Amino acid sequence: MSATRNKDIRYEVIRSRRATADIVIERDGRVLVRAPESIPDERIEDLVEAKRYWIYKNLAEWRDLNATRVLREYRNGEGFLYLGRSYRLLLVADQEEPLLLKNGRFCLRRDLADRGEIEAAKAAFRNYHIARGSERIRQRVDYYAPKIGVTPRDINVRELGNRWASCSPNGSLAFHWKCMMAPQTIIDYIVVHELCHFHHLDHTDAFWNEVDKVMPTYGERKEWLRVHGAGLDV
C-alpha cells in the first residue's frame, strides 16, 4: 500500500499476527510498515506522519551508507569476503569446482569470469556460501536455541532479497547466504535475533530484553551490521 496523506513518503504495509505496528528501512531503502491485521489504514497513515522526521533521517543515513557500496570485479587480485576476512581472487583453469577457498585465496574457475556474464560468477559465490552456511549457521542455531528456550522446525540458507534472516509463524528459520560474509560474531547476532522472535514477533522492549539476556553486546553487533551491511555483497 502507498501513502495517501503522506504523498512524499512511499511505503509498503505488511500485515501479520502481531500486537503493534512499527516502521523499518529495508536494506534496499524501502520504507516498510509492519502492522497487525486489524489496524485500519488511517492508523497506519497517522503512524507514518508521526514518524516523518525519523523516516527522513534514516533514509538520509541509508543513502550515505550505500554511497560507499563496494563494486567488485571478477579479476585476479579482487577481494571477496568470507567470515569477516577478505580473500584475493585467483582465476584458475584446472579446477572442477566452480569456486574453492584454498591457500588463502578464492579460486574461481576462469571460464565463469571469461564469459563476461557476471551472473555465472555470482552464482558460484552464492552456492559456495549457501553450502558452507547451511552447516555453520545450523551449528550456531543449535548452540543458541537451548539458551533461548526454543526449538526451530527447519533451518535453511538461501537468497532472501533485502532481509538478513526471517522467522516464519511455523517455526522455520531462513538466513541470507550473504550472512556468511560477516564475522562470526555478527552471524551469531543474526541467529540470536531470529531465535528471540519465537518469543516476540515485534521489535519491542521485551524483544530486545530477550536478546540482551543471551547477548549483552548485541548493540555493538547490530551497529556493525547497520554500518557495514551494504558491503556484504559480491
JSON list of C-alpha atoms in Angstrom, two decimals:
[
{"chain": "A", "resi": 1, "resn": "MET", "atom": "CA", "xyz": [0.00, 0.00, 0.00]},
{"chain": "A", "resi": 2, "resn": "SER", "atom": "CA", "xyz": [1.23, 3.52, -0.78]},
{"chain": "A", "resi": 3, "resn": "ALA", "atom": "CA", "xyz": [0.60, 6.53, 1.39]},
{"chain": "A", "resi": 4, "resn": "THR", "atom": "CA", "xyz": [-2.30, 8.81, 0.58]},
{"chain": "A", "resi": 5, "resn": "ARG", "atom": "CA", "xyz": [-1.95, 11.66, 3.07]},
{"chain": "A", "resi": 6, "resn": "ASN", "atom": "CA", "xyz": [1.84, 11.13, 3.16]},
{"chain": "A", "resi": 7, "resn": "LYS", "atom": "CA", "xyz": [2.38, 11.58, -0.57]},
{"chain": "A", "resi": 8, "resn": "ASP", "atom": "CA", "xyz": [6.06, 12.47, -0.22]},
{"chain": "A", "resi": 9, "resn": "ILE", "atom": "CA", "xyz": [6.84, 9.23, 1.64]},
{"chain": "A", "resi": 10, "resn": "ARG", "atom": "CA", "xyz": [6.39, 5.99, -0.28]},
{"chain": "A", "resi": 11, "resn": "TYR", "atom": "CA", "xyz": [5.91, 2.96, 1.93]},
{"chain": "A", "resi": 12, "resn": "GLU", "atom": "CA", "xyz": [4.65, -0.59, 1.91]},
{"chain": "A", "resi": 13, "resn": "VAL", "atom": "CA", "xyz": [2.49, -2.29, 4.53]},
{"chain": "A", "resi": 14, "resn": "ILE", "atom": "CA", "xyz": [2.93, -5.88, 5.66]},
{"chain": "A", "resi": 15, "resn": "ARG", "atom": "CA", "xyz": [0.15, -7.16, 7.89]},
{"chain": "A", "resi": 16, "resn": "SER", "atom": "CA", "xyz": [0.61, -10.16, 10.16]},
{"chain": "A", "resi": 17, "resn": "ARG", "atom": "CA", "xyz": [-0.38, -11.59, 13.53]},
{"chain": "A", "resi": 18, "resn": "ARG", "atom": "CA", "xyz": [1.50, -9.08, 15.65]},
{"chain": "A", "resi": 19, "resn": "ALA", "atom": "CA", "xyz": [0.45, -6.85, 18.53]},
{"chain": "A", "resi": 20, "resn": "THR", "atom": "CA", "xyz": [1.90, -3.50, 17.47]},
{"chain": "A", "resi": 21, "resn": "ALA", "atom": "CA", "xyz": [2.99, -1.64, 14.35]},
{"chain": "A", "resi": 22, "resn": "ASP", "atom": "CA", "xyz": [6.48, -0.43, 13.57]},
{"chain": "A", "resi": 23, "resn": "ILE", "atom": "CA", "xyz": [8.43, 1.09, 10.70]},
{"chain": "A", "resi": 24, "resn": "VAL", "atom": "CA", "xyz": [11.71, -0.19, 9.30]},
{"chain": "A", "resi": 25, "resn": "ILE", "atom": "CA", "xyz": [14.01, 0.95, 6.49]},
{"chain": "A", "resi": 26, "resn": "GLU", "atom": "CA", "xyz": [14.88, -2.12, 4.43]},
{"chain": "A", "resi": 27, "resn": "ARG", "atom": "CA", "xyz": [18.37, -2.75, 3.02]},
{"chain": "A", "resi": 28, "resn": "ASP", "atom": "CA", "xyz": [17.22, -1.53, -0.41]},
{"chain": "A", "resi": 29, "resn": "GLY", "atom": "CA", "xyz": [15.90, 1.75, 1.02]},
{"chain": "A", "resi": 30, "resn": "ARG", "atom": "CA", "xyz": [12.23, 0.79, 1.06]},
{"chain": "A", "resi": 31, "resn": "VAL", "atom": "CA", "xyz": [10.10, 2.08, 3.92]},
{"chain": "A", "resi": 32, "resn": "LEU", "atom": "CA", "xyz": [8.18, -0.86, 5.37]},
{"chain": "A", "resi": 33, "resn": "VAL", "atom": "CA", "xyz": [5.33, -0.64, 7.87]},
{"chain": "A", "resi": 34, "resn": "ARG", "atom": "CA", "xyz": [4.76, -3.92, 9.73]},
{"chain": "A", "resi": 35, "resn": "ALA", "atom": "CA", "xyz": [1.30, -3.83, 11.22]},
{"chain": "A", "resi": 36, "resn": "PRO", "atom": "CA", "xyz": [-1.34, -6.01, 12.93]},
{"chain": "A", "resi": 37, "resn": "GLU", "atom": "CA", "xyz": [-4.01, -7.41, 10.62]},
{"chain": "A", "resi": 38, "resn": "SER", "atom": "CA", "xyz": [-6.75, -5.45, 12.38]},
{"chain": "A", "resi": 39, "resn": "ILE", "atom": "CA", "xyz": [-5.25, -1.96, 12.24]},
{"chain": "A", "resi": 40, "resn": "PRO", "atom": "CA", "xyz": [-7.09, 0.41, 9.82]},
{"chain": "A", "resi": 41, "resn": "ASP", "atom": "CA", "xyz": [-5.28, 2.26, 7.02]},
{"chain": "A", "resi": 42, "resn": "GLU", "atom": "CA", "xyz": [-5.92, 5.59, 8.72]},
{"chain": "A", "resi": 43, "resn": "ARG", "atom": "CA", "xyz": [-3.97, 4.49, 11.81]},
{"chain": "A", "resi": 44, "resn": "ILE", "atom": "CA", "xyz": [-1.05, 3.48, 9.60]},
{"chain": "A", "resi": 45, "resn": "GLU", "atom": "CA", "xyz": [-1.07, 6.90, 7.92]},
{"chain": "A", "resi": 46, "resn": "ASP", "atom": "CA", "xyz": [-1.04, 8.52, 11.37]},
{"chain": "A", "resi": 47, "resn": "LEU", "atom": "CA", "xyz": [1.97, 6.41, 12.33]},
{"chain": "A", "resi": 48, "resn": "VAL", "atom": "CA", "xyz": [3.89, 7.36, 9.19]},
{"chain": "A", "resi": 49, "resn": "GLU", "atom": "CA", "xyz": [3.06, 11.03, 9.75]},
{"chain": "A", "resi": 50, "resn": "ALA", "atom": "CA", "xyz": [4.21, 10.85, 13.38]},
{"chain": "A", "resi": 51, "resn": "LYS", "atom": "CA", "xyz": [7.46, 9.21, 12.31]},
{"chain": "A", "resi": 52, "resn": "ARG", "atom": "CA", "xyz": [8.09, 11.58, 9.42]},
{"chain": "A", "resi": 53, "resn": "TYR", "atom": "CA", "xyz": [11.31, 13.09, 10.84]},
{"chain": "A", "resi": 54, "resn": "TRP", "atom": "CA", "xyz": [12.64, 9.65, 11.81]},
{"chain": "A", "resi": 55, "resn": "ILE", "atom": "CA", "xyz": [11.96, 8.32, 8.31]},
{"chain": "A", "resi": 56, "resn": "TYR", "atom": "CA", "xyz": [13.71, 11.26, 6.61]},
{"chain": "A", "resi": 57, "resn": "LYS", "atom": "CA", "xyz": [16.69, 10.99, 8.96]},
{"chain": "A", "resi": 58, "resn": "ASN", "atom": "CA", "xyz": [17.11, 7.25, 8.43]},
{"chain": "A", "resi": 59, "resn": "LEU", "atom": "CA", "xyz": [16.65, 7.43, 4.66]},
{"chain": "A", "resi": 60, "resn": "ALA", "atom": "CA", "xyz": [19.39, 10.08, 4.50]},
{"chain": "A", "resi": 61, "resn": "GLU", "atom": "CA", "xyz": [21.63, 7.85, 6.60]},
{"chain": "A", "resi": 62, "resn": "TRP", "atom": "CA", "xyz": [20.83, 4.88, 4.34]},
{"chain": "A", "resi": 63, "resn": "ARG", "atom": "CA", "xyz": [21.88, 6.88, 1.27]},
{"chain": "A", "resi": 64, "resn": "ASP", "atom": "CA", "xyz": [25.17, 7.86, 2.95]},
{"chain": "A", "resi": 65, "resn": "LEU", "atom": "CA", "xyz": [25.96, 4.25, 3.89]},
{"chain": "A", "resi": 66, "resn": "ASN", "atom": "CA", "xyz": [25.13, 2.91, 0.45]},
{"chain": "A", "resi": 67, "resn": "ALA", "atom": "CA", "xyz": [27.18, 5.58, -1.28]},
{"chain": "A", "resi": 68, "resn": "THR", "atom": "CA", "xyz": [30.23, 3.58, -0.22]},
{"chain": "A", "resi": 69, "resn": "ARG", "atom": "CA", "xyz": [28.93, 0.23, -1.52]},
{"chain": "A", "resi": 70, "resn": "VAL", "atom": "CA", "xyz": [31.82, -1.81, -2.92]},
{"chain": "A", "resi": 71, "resn": "LEU", "atom": "CA", "xyz": [31.55, -2.79, -6.58]},
{"chain": "A", "resi": 72, "resn": "ARG", "atom": "CA", "xyz": [33.67, -5.90, -7.00]},
{"chain": "A", "resi": 73, "resn": "GLU", "atom": "CA", "xyz": [35.10, -7.13, -10.29]},
{"chain": "A", "resi": 74, "resn": "TYR", "atom": "CA", "xyz": [35.84, -10.75, -11.14]},
{"chain": "A", "resi": 75, "resn": "ARG", "atom": "CA", "xyz": [39.53, -10.39, -11.88]},
{"chain": "A", "resi": 76, "resn": "ASN", "atom": "CA", "xyz": [42.76, -11.55, -10.27]},
{"chain": "A", "resi": 77, "resn": "GLY", "atom": "CA", "xyz": [43.51, -9.76, -7.00]},
{"chain": "A", "resi": 78, "resn": "GLU", "atom": "CA", "xyz": [39.99, -8.54, -6.26]},
{"chain": "A", "resi": 79, "resn": "GLY", "atom": "CA", "xyz": [38.96, -9.04, -2.62]},
{"chain": "A", "resi": 80, "resn": "PHE", "atom": "CA", "xyz": [35.90, -11.09, -1.61]},
{"chain": "A", "resi": 81, "resn": "LEU", "atom": "CA", "xyz": [34.60, -11.55, 1.92]},
{"chain": "A", "resi": 82, "resn": "TYR", "atom": "CA", "xyz": [34.13, -14.74, 3.88]},
{"chain": "A", "resi": 83, "resn": "LEU", "atom": "CA", "xyz": [33.52, -14.83, 7.66]},
{"chain": "A", "resi": 84, "resn": "GLY", "atom": "CA", "xyz": [34.72, -11.26, 8.00]},
{"chain": "A", "resi": 85, "resn": "ARG", "atom": "CA", "xyz": [38.01, -11.68, 6.13]},
{"chain": "A", "resi": 86, "resn": "SER", "atom": "CA", "xyz": [38.87, -10.53, 2.62]},
{"chain": "A", "resi": 87, "resn": "TYR", "atom": "CA", "xyz": [40.40, -13.12, 0.31]},
{"chain": "A", "resi": 88, "resn": "ARG", "atom": "CA", "xyz": [42.00, -12.28, -3.02]},
{"chain": "A", "resi": 89, "resn": "LEU", "atom": "CA", "xyz": [40.51, -13.80, -6.15]},
{"chain": "A", "resi": 90, "resn": "LEU", "atom": "CA", "xyz": [42.53, -16.12, -8.37]},
{"chain": "A", "resi": 91, "resn": "LEU", "atom": "CA", "xyz": [41.15, -17.21, -11.74]},
{"chain": "A", "resi": 92, "resn": "VAL", "atom": "CA", "xyz": [42.11, -20.81, -12.49]},
{"chain": "A", "resi": 93, "resn": "ALA", "atom": "CA", "xyz": [41.63, -23.17, -15.42]},
{"chain": "A", "resi": 94, "resn": "ASP", "atom": "CA", "xyz": [42.35, -26.61, -13.91]},
{"chain": "A", "resi": 95, "resn": "GLN", "atom": "CA", "xyz": [39.54, -26.85, -11.36]},
{"chain": "A", "resi": 96, "resn": "GLU", "atom": "CA", "xyz": [36.34, -28.90, -11.41]},
{"chain": "A", "resi": 97, "resn": "GLU", "atom": "CA", "xyz": [34.53, -26.96, -8.69]},
{"chain": "A", "resi": 98, "resn": "PRO", "atom": "CA", "xyz": [33.23, -23.52, -9.72]},
{"chain": "A", "resi": 99, "resn": "LEU", "atom": "CA", "xyz": [34.72, -21.92, -6.59]},
{"chain": "A", "resi": 100, "resn": "LEU", "atom": "CA", "xyz": [37.11, -23.04, -3.86]},
{"chain": "A", "resi": 101, "resn": "LEU", "atom": "CA", "xyz": [38.81, -21.30, -0.95]},
{"chain": "A", "resi": 102, "resn": "LYS", "atom": "CA", "xyz": [42.35, -22.68, -0.69]},
{"chain": "A", "resi": 103, "resn": "ASN", "atom": "CA", "xyz": [45.79, -21.41, 0.15]},
{"chain": "A", "resi": 104, "resn": "GLY", "atom": "CA", "xyz": [44.30, -18.13, 1.34]},
{"chain": "A", "resi": 105, "resn": "ARG", "atom": "CA", "xyz": [42.61, -17.32, -1.98]},
{"chain": "A", "resi": 106, "resn": "PHE", "atom": "CA", "xyz": [39.21, -17.67, -3.59]},
{"chain": "A", "resi": 107, "resn": "CYS", "atom": "CA", "xyz": [39.88, -19.78, -6.68]},
{"chain": "A", "resi": 108, "resn": "LEU", "atom": "CA", "xyz": [37.23, -19.16, -9.33]},
{"chain": "A", "resi": 109, "resn": "ARG", "atom": "CA", "xyz": [37.06, -21.23, -12.48]},
{"chain": "A", "resi": 110, "resn": "ARG", "atom": "CA", "xyz": [38.28, -18.92, -15.21]},
{"chain": "A", "resi": 111, "resn": "ASP", "atom": "CA", "xyz": [35.59, -19.80, -17.75]},
{"chain": "A", "resi": 112, "resn": "LEU", "atom": "CA", "xyz": [32.92, -18.37, -15.43]},
{"chain": "A", "resi": 113, "resn": "ALA", "atom": "CA", "xyz": [34.62, -14.97, -15.46]},
{"chain": "A", "resi": 114, "resn": "ASP", "atom": "CA", "xyz": [35.76, -15.06, -19.10]},
{"chain": "A", "resi": 115, "resn": "ARG", "atom": "CA", "xyz": [32.20, -15.39, -20.35]},
{"chain": "A", "resi": 116, "resn": "GLY", "atom": "CA", "xyz": [31.59, -11.83, -19.32]},
{"chain": "A", "resi": 117, "resn": "GLU", "atom": "CA", "xyz": [28.39, -12.95, -17.64]},
{"chain": "A", "resi": 118, "resn": "ILE", "atom": "CA", "xyz": [28.55, -11.67, -14.09]},
{"chain": "A", "resi": 119, "resn": "GLU", "atom": "CA", "xyz": [25.62, -13.84, -13.02]},
{"chain": "A", "resi": 120, "resn": "ALA", "atom": "CA", "xyz": [27.59, -17.06, -13.54]},
{"chain": "A", "resi": 121, "resn": "ALA", "atom": "CA", "xyz": [30.40, -15.85, -11.26]},
{"chain": "A", "resi": 122, "resn": "LYS", "atom": "CA", "xyz": [27.93, -14.51, -8.71]},
{"chain": "A", "resi": 123, "resn": "ALA", "atom": "CA", "xyz": [26.12, -17.85, -8.70]},
{"chain": "A", "resi": 124, "resn": "ALA", "atom": "CA", "xyz": [29.40, -19.60, -7.87]},
{"chain": "A", "resi": 125, "resn": "PHE", "atom": "CA", "xyz": [29.86, -17.38, -4.79]},
{"chain": "A", "resi": 126, "resn": "ARG", "atom": "CA", "xyz": [26.21, -17.70, -3.80]},
{"chain": "A", "resi": 127, "resn": "ASN", "atom": "CA", "xyz": [26.28, -21.51, -3.98]},
{"chain": "A", "resi": 128, "resn": "TYR", "atom": "CA", "xyz": [29.57, -21.65, -2.09]},
{"chain": "A", "resi": 129, "resn": "HIS", "atom": "CA", "xyz": [28.22, -19.52, 0.76]},
{"chain": "A", "resi": 130, "resn": "ILE", "atom": "CA", "xyz": [24.95, -21.46, 0.89]},
{"chain": "A", "resi": 131, "resn": "ALA", "atom": "CA", "xyz": [26.79, -24.78, 1.20]},
{"chain": "A", "resi": 132, "resn": "ARG", "atom": "CA", "xyz": [29.10, -23.55, 3.98]},
{"chain": "A", "resi": 133, "resn": "GLY", "atom": "CA", "xyz": [26.40, -21.52, 5.66]},
{"chain": "A", "resi": 134, "resn": "SER", "atom": "CA", "xyz": [23.99, -24.44, 5.84]},
{"chain": "A", "resi": 135, "resn": "GLU", "atom": "CA", "xyz": [26.41, -26.24, 8.15]},
{"chain": "A", "resi": 136, "resn": "ARG", "atom": "CA", "xyz": [27.86, -23.34, 10.14]},
{"chain": "A", "resi": 137, "resn": "ILE", "atom": "CA", "xyz": [24.63, -21.46, 10.76]},
{"chain": "A", "resi": 138, "resn": "ARG", "atom": "CA", "xyz": [22.84, -24.65, 11.78]},
{"chain": "A", "resi": 139, "resn": "GLN", "atom": "CA", "xyz": [25.60, -25.23, 14.36]},
{"chain": "A", "resi": 140, "resn": "ARG", "atom": "CA", "xyz": [25.11, -21.74, 15.77]},
{"chain": "A", "resi": 141, "resn": "VAL", "atom": "CA", "xyz": [21.33, -22.18, 15.89]},
{"chain": "A", "resi": 142, "resn": "ASP", "atom": "CA", "xyz": [21.81, -25.48, 17.72]},
{"chain": "A", "resi": 143, "resn": "TYR", "atom": "CA", "xyz": [24.09, -23.68, 20.20]},
{"chain": "A", "resi": 144, "resn": "TYR", "atom": "CA", "xyz": [21.83, -20.71, 20.94]},
{"chain": "A", "resi": 145, "resn": "ALA", "atom": "CA", "xyz": [18.34, -22.27, 20.69]},
{"chain": "A", "resi": 146, "resn": "PRO", "atom": "CA", "xyz": [18.52, -24.05, 24.09]},
{"chain": "A", "resi": 147, "resn": "LYS", "atom": "CA", "xyz": [19.74, -20.84, 25.75]},
{"chain": "A", "resi": 148, "resn": "ILE", "atom": "CA", "xyz": [16.66, -19.03, 24.42]},
{"chain": "A", "resi": 149, "resn": "GLY", "atom": "CA", "xyz": [14.36, -21.96, 25.10]},
{"chain": "A", "resi": 150, "resn": "VAL", "atom": "CA", "xyz": [13.10, -22.55, 21.57]},
{"chain": "A", "resi": 151, "resn": "THR", "atom": "CA", "xyz": [13.20, -25.36, 19.01]},
{"chain": "A", "resi": 152, "resn": "PRO", "atom": "CA", "xyz": [13.26, -24.29, 15.34]},
{"chain": "A", "resi": 153, "resn": "ARG", "atom": "CA", "xyz": [11.36, -26.54, 12.98]},
{"chain": "A", "resi": 154, "resn": "ASP", "atom": "CA", "xyz": [13.63, -26.04, 9.98]},
{"chain": "A", "resi": 155, "resn": "ILE", "atom": "CA", "xyz": [16.74, -24.05, 9.03]},
{"chain": "A", "resi": 156, "resn": "ASN", "atom": "CA", "xyz": [17.89, -23.09, 5.56]},
{"chain": "A", "resi": 157, "resn": "VAL", "atom": "CA", "xyz": [20.29, -20.66, 3.90]},
{"chain": "A", "resi": 158, "resn": "ARG", "atom": "CA", "xyz": [19.19, -19.04, 0.66]},
{"chain": "A", "resi": 159, "resn": "GLU", "atom": "CA", "xyz": [18.56, -15.82, -1.22]},
{"chain": "A", "resi": 160, "resn": "LEU", "atom": "CA", "xyz": [16.37, -13.54, 0.90]},
{"chain": "A", "resi": 161, "resn": "GLY", "atom": "CA", "xyz": [16.40, -10.34, -1.09]},
{"chain": "A", "resi": 162, "resn": "ASN", "atom": "CA", "xyz": [16.83, -7.45, 1.31]},
{"chain": "A", "resi": 163, "resn": "ARG", "atom": "CA", "xyz": [16.44, -9.33, 4.58]},
{"chain": "A", "resi": 164, "resn": "TRP", "atom": "CA", "xyz": [19.27, -10.87, 6.59]},
{"chain": "A", "resi": 165, "resn": "ALA", "atom": "CA", "xyz": [17.02, -13.55, 8.02]},
{"chain": "A", "resi": 166, "resn": "SER", "atom": "CA", "xyz": [13.40, -14.46, 8.66]},
{"chain": "A", "resi": 167, "resn": "CYS", "atom": "CA", "xyz": [11.35, -16.44, 11.15]},
{"chain": "A", "resi": 168, "resn": "SER", "atom": "CA", "xyz": [8.09, -17.92, 9.89]},
{"chain": "A", "resi": 169, "resn": "PRO", "atom": "CA", "xyz": [5.00, -18.50, 12.07]},
{"chain": "A", "resi": 170, "resn": "ASN", "atom": "CA", "xyz": [5.51, -22.28, 11.79]},
{"chain": "A", "resi": 171, "resn": "GLY", "atom": "CA", "xyz": [8.98, -22.06, 13.36]},
{"chain": "A", "resi": 172, "resn": "SER", "atom": "CA", "xyz": [11.14, -22.22, 10.26]},
{"chain": "A", "resi": 173, "resn": "LEU", "atom": "CA", "xyz": [14.27, -20.07, 10.04]},
{"chain": "A", "resi": 174, "resn": "ALA", "atom": "CA", "xyz": [15.86, -18.75, 6.87]},
{"chain": "A", "resi": 175, "resn": "PHE", "atom": "CA", "xyz": [19.16, -16.89, 6.58]},
{"chain": "A", "resi": 176, "resn": "HIS", "atom": "CA", "xyz": [20.54, -14.88, 3.68]},
{"chain": "A", "resi": 177, "resn": "TRP", "atom": "CA", "xyz": [23.63, -16.51, 2.19]},
{"chain": "A", "resi": 178, "resn": "LYS", "atom": "CA", "xyz": [25.40, -13.14, 2.42]},
{"chain": "A", "resi": 179, "resn": "CYS", "atom": "CA", "xyz": [25.45, -13.55, 6.21]},
{"chain": "A", "resi": 180, "resn": "MET", "atom": "CA", "xyz": [28.47, -15.79, 5.61]},
{"chain": "A", "resi": 181, "resn": "MET", "atom": "CA", "xyz": [30.48, -12.75, 4.55]},
{"chain": "A", "resi": 182, "resn": "ALA", "atom": "CA", "xyz": [30.16, -11.22, 8.02]},
{"chain": "A", "resi": 183, "resn": "PRO", "atom": "CA", "xyz": [32.37, -12.02, 11.03]},
{"chain": "A", "resi": 184, "resn": "GLN", "atom": "CA", "xyz": [31.23, -14.91, 13.21]},
{"chain": "A", "resi": 185, "resn": "THR", "atom": "CA", "xyz": [30.15, -12.50, 15.96]},
{"chain": "A", "resi": 186, "resn": "ILE", "atom": "CA", "xyz": [27.73, -10.84, 13.55]},
{"chain": "A", "resi": 187, "resn": "ILE", "atom": "CA", "xyz": [26.36, -14.17, 12.33]},
{"chain": "A", "resi": 188, "resn": "ASP", "atom": "CA", "xyz": [25.73, -15.07, 15.97]},
{"chain": "A", "resi": 189, "resn": "TYR", "atom": "CA", "xyz": [23.83, -11.81, 16.46]},
{"chain": "A", "resi": 190, "resn": "ILE", "atom": "CA", "xyz": [21.61, -12.53, 13.44]},
{"chain": "A", "resi": 191, "resn": "VAL", "atom": "CA", "xyz": [20.96, -16.04, 14.77]},
{"chain": "A", "resi": 192, "resn": "VAL", "atom": "CA", "xyz": [20.05, -14.82, 18.26]},
{"chain": "A", "resi": 193, "resn": "HIS", "atom": "CA", "xyz": [17.89, -12.04, 16.79]},
{"chain": "A", "resi": 194, "resn": "GLU", "atom": "CA", "xyz": [15.77, -14.51, 14.84]},
{"chain": "A", "resi": 195, "resn": "LEU", "atom": "CA", "xyz": [15.53, -17.05, 17.65]},
{"chain": "A", "resi": 196, "resn": "CYS", "atom": "CA", "xyz": [14.21, -14.35, 20.00]},
{"chain": "A", "resi": 197, "resn": "HIS", "atom": "CA", "xyz": [11.41, -13.70, 17.53]},
{"chain": "A", "resi": 198, "resn": "PHE", "atom": "CA", "xyz": [9.97, -17.05, 18.62]},
{"chain": "A", "resi": 199, "resn": "HIS", "atom": "CA", "xyz": [9.04, -15.26, 21.86]},
{"chain": "A", "resi": 200, "resn": "HIS", "atom": "CA", "xyz": [8.29, -11.78, 20.49]},
{"chain": "A", "resi": 201, "resn": "LEU", "atom": "CA", "xyz": [7.33, -11.05, 16.87]},
{"chain": "A", "resi": 202, "resn": "ASP", "atom": "CA", "xyz": [7.75, -7.29, 17.31]},
{"chain": "A", "resi": 203, "resn": "HIS", "atom": "CA", "xyz": [10.90, -5.26, 17.99]},
{"chain": "A", "resi": 204, "resn": "THR", "atom": "CA", "xyz": [9.53, -4.10, 21.32]},
{"chain": "A", "resi": 205, "resn": "ASP", "atom": "CA", "xyz": [11.49, -3.53, 24.53]},
{"chain": "A", "resi": 206, "resn": "ALA", "atom": "CA", "xyz": [10.51, -7.06, 25.57]},
{"chain": "A", "resi": 207, "resn": "PHE", "atom": "CA", "xyz": [12.12, -8.44, 22.41]},
{"chain": "A", "resi": 208, "resn": "TRP", "atom": "CA", "xyz": [15.40, -6.55, 22.90]},
{"chain": "A", "resi": 209, "resn": "ASN", "atom": "CA", "xyz": [15.45, -7.57, 26.57]},
{"chain": "A", "resi": 210, "resn": "GLU", "atom": "CA", "xyz": [15.27, -11.17, 25.40]},
{"chain": "A", "resi": 211, "resn": "VAL", "atom": "CA", "xyz": [18.21, -10.59, 23.06]},
{"chain": "A", "resi": 212, "resn": "ASP", "atom": "CA", "xyz": [20.14, -8.86, 25.83]},
{"chain": "A", "resi": 213, "resn": "LYS", "atom": "CA", "xyz": [19.79, -11.87, 28.14]},
{"chain": "A", "resi": 214, "resn": "VAL", "atom": "CA", "xyz": [21.75, -14.03, 25.71]},
{"chain": "A", "resi": 215, "resn": "MET", "atom": "CA", "xyz": [23.95, -11.41, 24.07]},
{"chain": "A", "resi": 216, "resn": "PRO", "atom": "CA", "xyz": [24.62, -8.30, 26.22]},
{"chain": "A", "resi": 217, "resn": "THR", "atom": "CA", "xyz": [26.85, -6.86, 23.47]},
{"chain": "A", "resi": 218, "resn": "TYR", "atom": "CA", "xyz": [24.16, -7.10, 20.81]},
{"chain": "A", "resi": 219, "resn": "GLY", "atom": "CA", "xyz": [24.08, -3.31, 20.39]},
{"chain": "A", "resi": 220, "resn": "GLU", "atom": "CA", "xyz": [27.64, -3.21, 19.05]},
{"chain": "A", "resi": 221, "resn": "ARG", "atom": "CA", "xyz": [26.93, -6.05, 16.65]},
{"chain": "A", "resi": 222, "resn": "LYS", "atom": "CA", "xyz": [23.68, -4.50, 15.49]},
{"chain": "A", "resi": 223, "resn": "GLU", "atom": "CA", "xyz": [25.51, -1.25, 14.77]},
{"chain": "A", "resi": 224, "resn": "TRP", "atom": "CA", "xyz": [28.28, -3.08, 12.87]},
{"chain": "A", "resi": 225, "resn": "LEU", "atom": "CA", "xyz": [25.68, -4.67, 10.61]},
{"chain": "A", "resi": 226, "resn": "ARG", "atom": "CA", "xyz": [23.97, -1.35, 10.02]},
{"chain": "A", "resi": 227, "resn": "VAL", "atom": "CA", "xyz": [27.22, 0.35, 9.01]},
{"chain": "A", "resi": 228, "resn": "HIS", "atom": "CA", "xyz": [28.90, -2.48, 7.08]},
{"chain": "A", "resi": 229, "resn": "GLY", "atom": "CA", "xyz": [25.93, -4.42, 5.75]},
{"chain": "A", "resi": 230, "resn": "ALA", "atom": "CA", "xyz": [25.96, -2.73, 2.35]},
{"chain": "A", "resi": 231, "resn": "GLY", "atom": "CA", "xyz": [29.50, -4.02, 1.75]},
{"chain": "A", "resi": 232, "resn": "LEU", "atom": "CA", "xyz": [28.49, -7.67, 2.21]},
{"chain": "A", "resi": 233, "resn": "ASP", "atom": "CA", "xyz": [27.99, -8.36, -1.46]},
{"chain": "A", "resi": 234, "resn": "VAL", "atom": "CA", "xyz": [29.61, -9.99, -4.48]}
]
